[in-house]
Coordinates of C-alpha atoms in Angstrom, one line a residue:
M12 CA 0.0 -34.6 0.4
A13 CA -3.3 -35.7 2.0
E14 CA -6.1 -37.1 0.0
S15 CA -9.1 -34.8 0.1
T16 CA -11.4 -37.7 0.7
A17 CA -9.7 -38.5 4.0
V18 CA -10.1 -35.1 5.5
E19 CA -13.0 -34.5 7.7
T20 CA -14.5 -31.0 7.6
R21 CA -16.6 -29.5 10.3
V22 CA -19.3 -27.3 8.8
I23 CA -21.2 -24.7 10.8
V24 CA -24.4 -24.1 8.9
P25 CA -25.6 -20.6 8.0
E26 CA -27.8 -18.6 10.4
P27 CA -31.6 -18.8 9.9
A28 CA -33.5 -16.3 7.8
L29 CA -33.0 -12.8 9.0
E30 CA -36.0 -10.9 10.5
V31 CA -37.2 -7.8 8.6
D32 CA -37.6 -4.5 10.4
D33 CA -41.1 -3.4 9.5
N34 CA -40.7 0.1 11.1
K35 CA -40.4 2.3 8.0
D36 CA -39.4 5.3 10.2
S37 CA -36.3 3.7 11.6
D38 CA -34.2 3.9 8.5
S39 CA -31.3 6.2 9.1
A40 CA -29.1 3.8 7.2
Y41 CA -27.6 6.0 4.5
G42 CA -26.4 8.9 6.6
D43 CA -22.9 9.5 7.9
E44 CA -22.0 6.0 9.1
L45 CA -19.4 5.5 6.3
S46 CA -17.7 8.9 6.6
S47 CA -17.6 8.8 10.4
Y48 CA -15.8 5.5 10.5
S49 CA -13.5 5.8 7.5
A50 CA -10.4 8.0 7.3
S51 CA -8.3 8.7 4.3
I52 CA -4.9 7.1 4.3
A53 CA -2.1 8.9 2.7
S54 CA -0.4 6.8 0.1
S55 CA 3.2 6.8 -1.3
V56 CA 2.9 8.2 -4.8
Q57 CA 4.2 5.6 -7.3
N58 CA 3.9 5.1 -11.0
Y59 CA 0.1 4.7 -10.9
E60 CA -2.2 4.6 -13.9
W61 CA -5.2 6.8 -14.2
K62 CA -8.4 5.6 -16.0
H63 CA -11.8 7.3 -16.1
G64 CA -10.6 9.7 -13.3
R65 CA -9.6 6.8 -10.9
R66 CA -6.1 5.7 -9.9
Y67 CA -4.9 2.2 -10.4
H68 CA -1.7 0.4 -9.4
S69 CA 0.8 -0.4 -12.1
Y70 CA 2.9 -3.0 -10.3
Q71 CA 1.8 -5.7 -12.7
A72 CA -0.6 -4.4 -15.4
G73 CA -3.9 -6.3 -15.5
S74 CA -3.5 -8.3 -12.3
Y75 CA -5.8 -6.1 -10.3
Q76 CA -8.8 -4.4 -12.0
F77 CA -9.9 -2.1 -9.2
P78 CA -8.7 1.3 -8.0
N79 CA -6.4 2.1 -5.1
D80 CA -7.1 5.8 -4.7
E81 CA -8.3 7.5 -1.4
R82 CA -12.0 6.9 -2.3
E83 CA -11.4 3.2 -2.6
Q84 CA -9.3 3.2 0.6
D85 CA -12.2 4.7 2.4
R86 CA -14.5 2.1 1.0
L87 CA -12.1 -0.7 2.0
N88 CA -11.9 0.6 5.6
A89 CA -15.7 0.7 5.8
R90 CA -15.9 -2.8 4.4
H91 CA -13.4 -3.9 7.1
H92 CA -15.9 -2.5 9.7
V93 CA -18.6 -4.6 8.1
M94 CA -16.6 -7.8 8.3
L95 CA -15.6 -7.0 11.9
R96 CA -19.2 -6.5 13.0
L97 CA -20.4 -9.5 11.0
M98 CA -18.0 -11.8 12.9
H99 CA -19.2 -10.3 16.2
D100 CA -16.2 -7.9 16.5
R101 CA -13.5 -10.6 16.0
L102 CA -10.6 -10.1 13.7
F103 CA -10.1 -13.8 13.3
L104 CA -11.9 -17.1 13.9
A105 CA -8.9 -19.5 13.8
P106 CA -8.1 -21.0 17.2
I107 CA -4.9 -19.1 17.8
K108 CA -3.3 -16.9 20.4
P109 CA -1.3 -14.2 18.5
D110 CA 1.1 -13.6 21.4
G111 CA 4.6 -14.4 20.1
M112 CA 3.3 -15.3 16.6
R113 CA 4.6 -14.4 13.2
I114 CA 1.5 -13.5 11.1
L115 CA 0.9 -12.6 7.4
D116 CA -2.0 -10.7 6.0
I117 CA -2.3 -11.4 2.3
G118 CA -3.5 -8.5 0.2
T119 CA -3.6 -6.2 3.2
G120 CA -5.0 -3.2 1.3
T121 CA -5.0 -0.2 3.6
G122 CA -3.5 -2.4 6.3
I123 CA -6.3 -1.8 8.7
W124 CA -6.7 -5.4 9.8
A125 CA -2.9 -5.8 10.4
M126 CA -2.8 -2.5 12.4
Q127 CA -5.7 -3.4 14.6
L128 CA -4.3 -6.8 15.3
G129 CA -1.0 -5.2 16.2
D130 CA -2.7 -2.8 18.6
L131 CA -4.7 -5.6 20.2
Y132 CA -1.7 -7.9 20.5
P133 CA 1.5 -5.9 21.0
S134 CA 3.2 -9.1 22.1
A135 CA 2.7 -10.7 18.7
E136 CA 6.3 -11.0 17.3
L137 CA 5.6 -9.7 13.8
I138 CA 2.6 -8.9 11.6
V139 CA 3.4 -8.5 7.9
G140 CA 0.9 -7.1 5.4
N141 CA 1.6 -7.5 1.7
D142 CA 0.0 -5.8 -1.2
L143 CA 0.6 -4.8 -4.8
S144 CA 0.2 -1.1 -3.9
P145 CA 2.1 0.8 -1.1
I146 CA -1.0 2.6 0.1
Q147 CA -0.5 1.8 3.8
P148 CA 0.3 4.5 6.4
Q149 CA 3.9 5.0 7.6
W150 CA 3.0 5.2 11.3
V151 CA 2.0 1.7 12.5
P152 CA 2.3 -0.4 15.6
P153 CA 5.9 -1.4 16.2
N154 CA 5.2 -5.1 15.4
V155 CA 3.6 -4.3 12.1
K156 CA 5.3 -3.9 8.7
F157 CA 4.1 -3.7 5.1
L158 CA 5.8 -4.7 1.9
V159 CA 5.0 -4.6 -1.8
D160 CA 4.6 -8.2 -3.1
D161 CA 2.8 -10.2 -5.7
V162 CA 1.6 -13.3 -3.8
E163 CA 1.2 -15.2 -7.0
K164 CA 5.0 -15.1 -7.6
D165 CA 7.8 -16.2 -5.3
W166 CA 7.1 -14.5 -2.1
A167 CA 9.4 -11.5 -1.4
E168 CA 10.2 -12.8 2.1
A169 CA 10.6 -16.5 2.5
Q170 CA 9.9 -17.1 6.2
K171 CA 7.6 -19.4 8.2
Y172 CA 4.5 -18.0 9.7
D173 CA 2.3 -19.2 12.5
Y174 CA -0.9 -17.8 11.0
I175 CA -1.8 -16.5 7.5
H176 CA -4.9 -14.4 7.0
C177 CA -6.5 -13.9 3.5
R178 CA -9.6 -11.9 2.6
Y179 CA -10.8 -9.5 -0.2
M180 CA -8.7 -11.5 -2.7
A181 CA -11.5 -12.6 -5.1
G182 CA -11.0 -11.2 -8.6
S183 CA -7.3 -10.9 -7.9
I184 CA -5.9 -14.4 -8.0
R185 CA -5.5 -16.5 -11.1
D186 CA -4.4 -19.7 -9.5
W187 CA -6.1 -20.4 -6.1
P188 CA -4.7 -23.9 -5.7
S189 CA -1.2 -22.5 -6.1
L190 CA -1.8 -19.7 -3.6
V191 CA -3.1 -22.2 -1.0
R192 CA -0.1 -24.4 -1.5
Q193 CA 2.1 -21.3 -1.0
C194 CA 0.4 -20.7 2.3
Y195 CA 0.9 -24.3 3.3
N196 CA 4.6 -24.2 2.4
N197 CA 5.1 -20.9 4.3
L198 CA 3.4 -22.0 7.5
K199 CA 5.1 -23.6 10.4
P200 CA 4.0 -27.1 11.3
G201 CA 0.8 -26.6 13.3
G202 CA 0.2 -23.2 11.8
W203 CA -3.2 -21.9 10.7
L204 CA -4.7 -20.5 7.5
E205 CA -7.9 -18.4 7.4
L206 CA -9.6 -17.7 4.1
K207 CA -12.6 -15.2 4.0
K208 CA -14.8 -14.3 1.1
G209 CA -18.5 -13.7 0.4
N210 CA -20.4 -15.3 -2.5
P211 CA -21.1 -12.5 -5.0
R212 CA -24.5 -14.0 -5.9
P213 CA -27.2 -12.3 -3.7
Y214 CA -30.5 -13.9 -2.8
S215 CA -33.4 -13.2 -0.5
D216 CA -35.1 -15.5 2.0
D217 CA -38.5 -14.1 1.2
D218 CA -38.4 -13.9 -2.6
T219 CA -38.1 -10.1 -2.7
L220 CA -35.0 -10.2 -4.9
K221 CA -36.1 -10.6 -8.6
P222 CA -33.9 -11.6 -11.6
D223 CA -34.1 -8.1 -13.1
N224 CA -32.7 -6.4 -10.0
N225 CA -29.8 -4.2 -11.1
V226 CA -27.6 -5.0 -8.1
A227 CA -27.8 -8.7 -9.0
L228 CA -27.3 -8.0 -12.7
M229 CA -24.3 -5.9 -12.1
L230 CA -22.7 -8.6 -10.0
Q231 CA -23.5 -11.2 -12.7
F232 CA -21.7 -9.1 -15.3
L233 CA -18.8 -8.5 -12.9
C234 CA -18.5 -12.3 -12.4
E235 CA -18.4 -12.7 -16.1
A236 CA -15.6 -10.1 -16.5
C237 CA -13.5 -11.7 -13.8
D238 CA -14.0 -15.1 -15.3
K239 CA -12.8 -13.8 -18.7
V240 CA -9.5 -12.6 -17.3
G241 CA -9.1 -15.9 -15.3
R242 CA -9.6 -14.4 -11.9
T243 CA -12.8 -15.7 -10.4
L244 CA -14.9 -13.5 -8.2
N245 CA -16.4 -16.5 -6.4
P246 CA -13.6 -18.8 -5.1
A247 CA -15.2 -19.2 -1.6
P248 CA -17.3 -22.4 -2.3
N249 CA -14.0 -24.2 -3.2
F250 CA -12.0 -23.1 -0.1
E251 CA -12.6 -26.4 1.8
R252 CA -11.6 -28.5 -1.2
L253 CA -8.5 -26.4 -1.8
V254 CA -7.2 -26.6 1.7
A255 CA -7.9 -30.3 1.9
E256 CA -6.0 -31.0 -1.3
A257 CA -3.1 -28.9 -0.1
G258 CA -2.7 -31.2 3.0
F259 CA -4.4 -29.1 5.7
K260 CA -6.3 -30.8 8.5
N261 CA -8.8 -29.6 11.2
I262 CA -10.8 -27.8 8.5
E263 CA -13.8 -25.8 9.6
K264 CA -16.2 -23.7 7.5
K265 CA -18.4 -21.1 9.0
M266 CA -21.1 -19.2 7.0
F267 CA -22.6 -15.8 7.9
K268 CA -25.6 -14.1 6.4
L269 CA -24.5 -10.7 5.2
P270 CA -27.4 -8.3 4.5
L271 CA -27.4 -5.4 2.1
G272 CA -29.7 -2.6 3.2
A273 CA -31.0 -1.5 6.6
W274 CA -34.0 -3.8 6.5
P275 CA -32.9 -6.4 9.2
K276 CA -34.6 -6.1 12.6
D277 CA -31.5 -7.0 14.5
P278 CA -29.5 -3.7 15.3
R279 CA -26.1 -5.2 14.5
L280 CA -27.3 -6.6 11.2
K281 CA -29.1 -3.3 10.5
E282 CA -25.8 -1.5 10.9
I283 CA -24.0 -4.0 8.7
G284 CA -26.7 -3.7 6.0
A285 CA -26.5 0.0 6.1
F286 CA -22.8 0.0 5.5
M287 CA -23.2 -2.6 2.7
A288 CA -25.8 -0.4 1.0
L289 CA -23.3 2.5 1.2
D290 CA -20.6 0.2 -0.2
F291 CA -22.7 -0.3 -3.3
I292 CA -24.1 3.2 -3.6
E293 CA -20.7 4.9 -3.3
G294 CA -18.4 2.0 -4.5
V295 CA -20.2 0.6 -7.6
E296 CA -18.0 2.7 -9.9
A297 CA -14.9 1.0 -8.4
F298 CA -16.4 -2.4 -9.1
T299 CA -17.4 -1.7 -12.7
L300 CA -15.2 0.9 -14.5
V301 CA -12.2 -1.2 -15.7
P302 CA -13.9 -4.7 -15.8
F303 CA -16.8 -3.5 -17.9
T304 CA -15.0 -1.2 -20.3
D305 CA -11.7 -3.1 -20.7
V306 CA -12.9 -6.6 -20.5
L307 CA -16.6 -6.6 -21.5
G308 CA -16.3 -3.8 -24.0
W309 CA -18.9 -1.5 -22.6
T310 CA -18.7 2.3 -23.1
K311 CA -18.2 4.5 -20.2
E312 CA -21.7 5.9 -20.8
E313 CA -23.2 2.4 -20.6
V314 CA -21.4 1.7 -17.4
D315 CA -22.7 5.0 -15.9
V316 CA -26.3 4.2 -16.7
L317 CA -26.0 0.8 -15.1
N318 CA -24.3 2.2 -12.0
T319 CA -27.2 4.8 -11.6
K320 CA -29.7 1.9 -11.6
V321 CA -27.5 -0.1 -9.1
R322 CA -27.5 2.9 -6.7
H323 CA -31.2 3.2 -7.0
D324 CA -31.8 -0.5 -6.3
A325 CA -29.3 -0.6 -3.4
K326 CA -31.5 1.9 -1.6
R327 CA -34.7 -0.2 -1.8
R328 CA -36.1 -1.2 1.5
D329 CA -38.5 -3.7 -0.1
V330 CA -35.7 -5.9 -1.4
H331 CA -34.0 -8.0 1.3
Y332 CA -30.6 -8.8 -0.2
V333 CA -28.5 -11.5 1.5
F334 CA -25.0 -12.7 0.7
D335 CA -23.4 -15.9 2.1
Y336 CA -20.0 -15.0 3.7
Y337 CA -17.6 -17.9 4.0
V338 CA -14.8 -18.2 6.6
V339 CA -12.6 -21.4 6.3
T340 CA -9.9 -22.1 8.8
A341 CA -7.4 -25.0 8.4
Q342 CA -4.3 -26.2 10.2
K343 CA -1.0 -27.5 8.8
P344 CA -0.2 -30.9 10.4
E345 CA 2.3 -30.9 13.2

């Protein structure tokens, strides 16, 4: 195993502060963008659990605190669109050519990333998406398949991949060093790993985000709930160290500024920010219900009150929220 101190990491610094659109009449941010992009995905009915009117998986009780119903699937598909636009319409940043590759998408969710990759690269040998819940569609590109698997246990299919893609897994993993080692062991020599996650601590470049903001407070409480169950919501700052300690080389970190709200001047970032605002307005219930009631001991009524405040603050044009989004790519030595 390589010593972490001997690994050189190339870091691409975040973009400069985003420009604010001062045109108050240009805000069409919270209209039909989400519904026009997202589509409900039919799921295979399993022994799911229902809490507070939302459906949750029951594959391993307690390992995932967020719903898997159609409302959540729509949100995840919209969040995929955000990440795609944030990375300038690229599904991956690792220096790979998927043709002929065996690829794994960890925690595939609705499977949208894997299916889009399969459509773009029909010559990829196999794209596997794994998840705790079988919510993926049945009709997929011929080189795509899905399986139910818990990546924190022995992997259901022991095979070597050329590329492993992992995003949306914060709050889901108890042992990140073990997961990264699993990825290393299941990659072919020369294979690539790509880890993606945003920092859940928002900030503003112009001091418009104040400590009493309800979006920031909700995320603070959510981080506390995830820490209490041993599944951090903020693993991204440790990604470089984890891949170095596992023995990866050619490590590169890229950081993107992810806005919330339609306040940016740049049209692409305005679109991204609009979707992110909708993500919080329509998705805050999914973030909070189980973590706040089951872990923090809140009542359902207390959670509802906070969520109403979060929805209000997520619509504010005078608060210029920014999240840092991390993408770390690393290669297994030849």
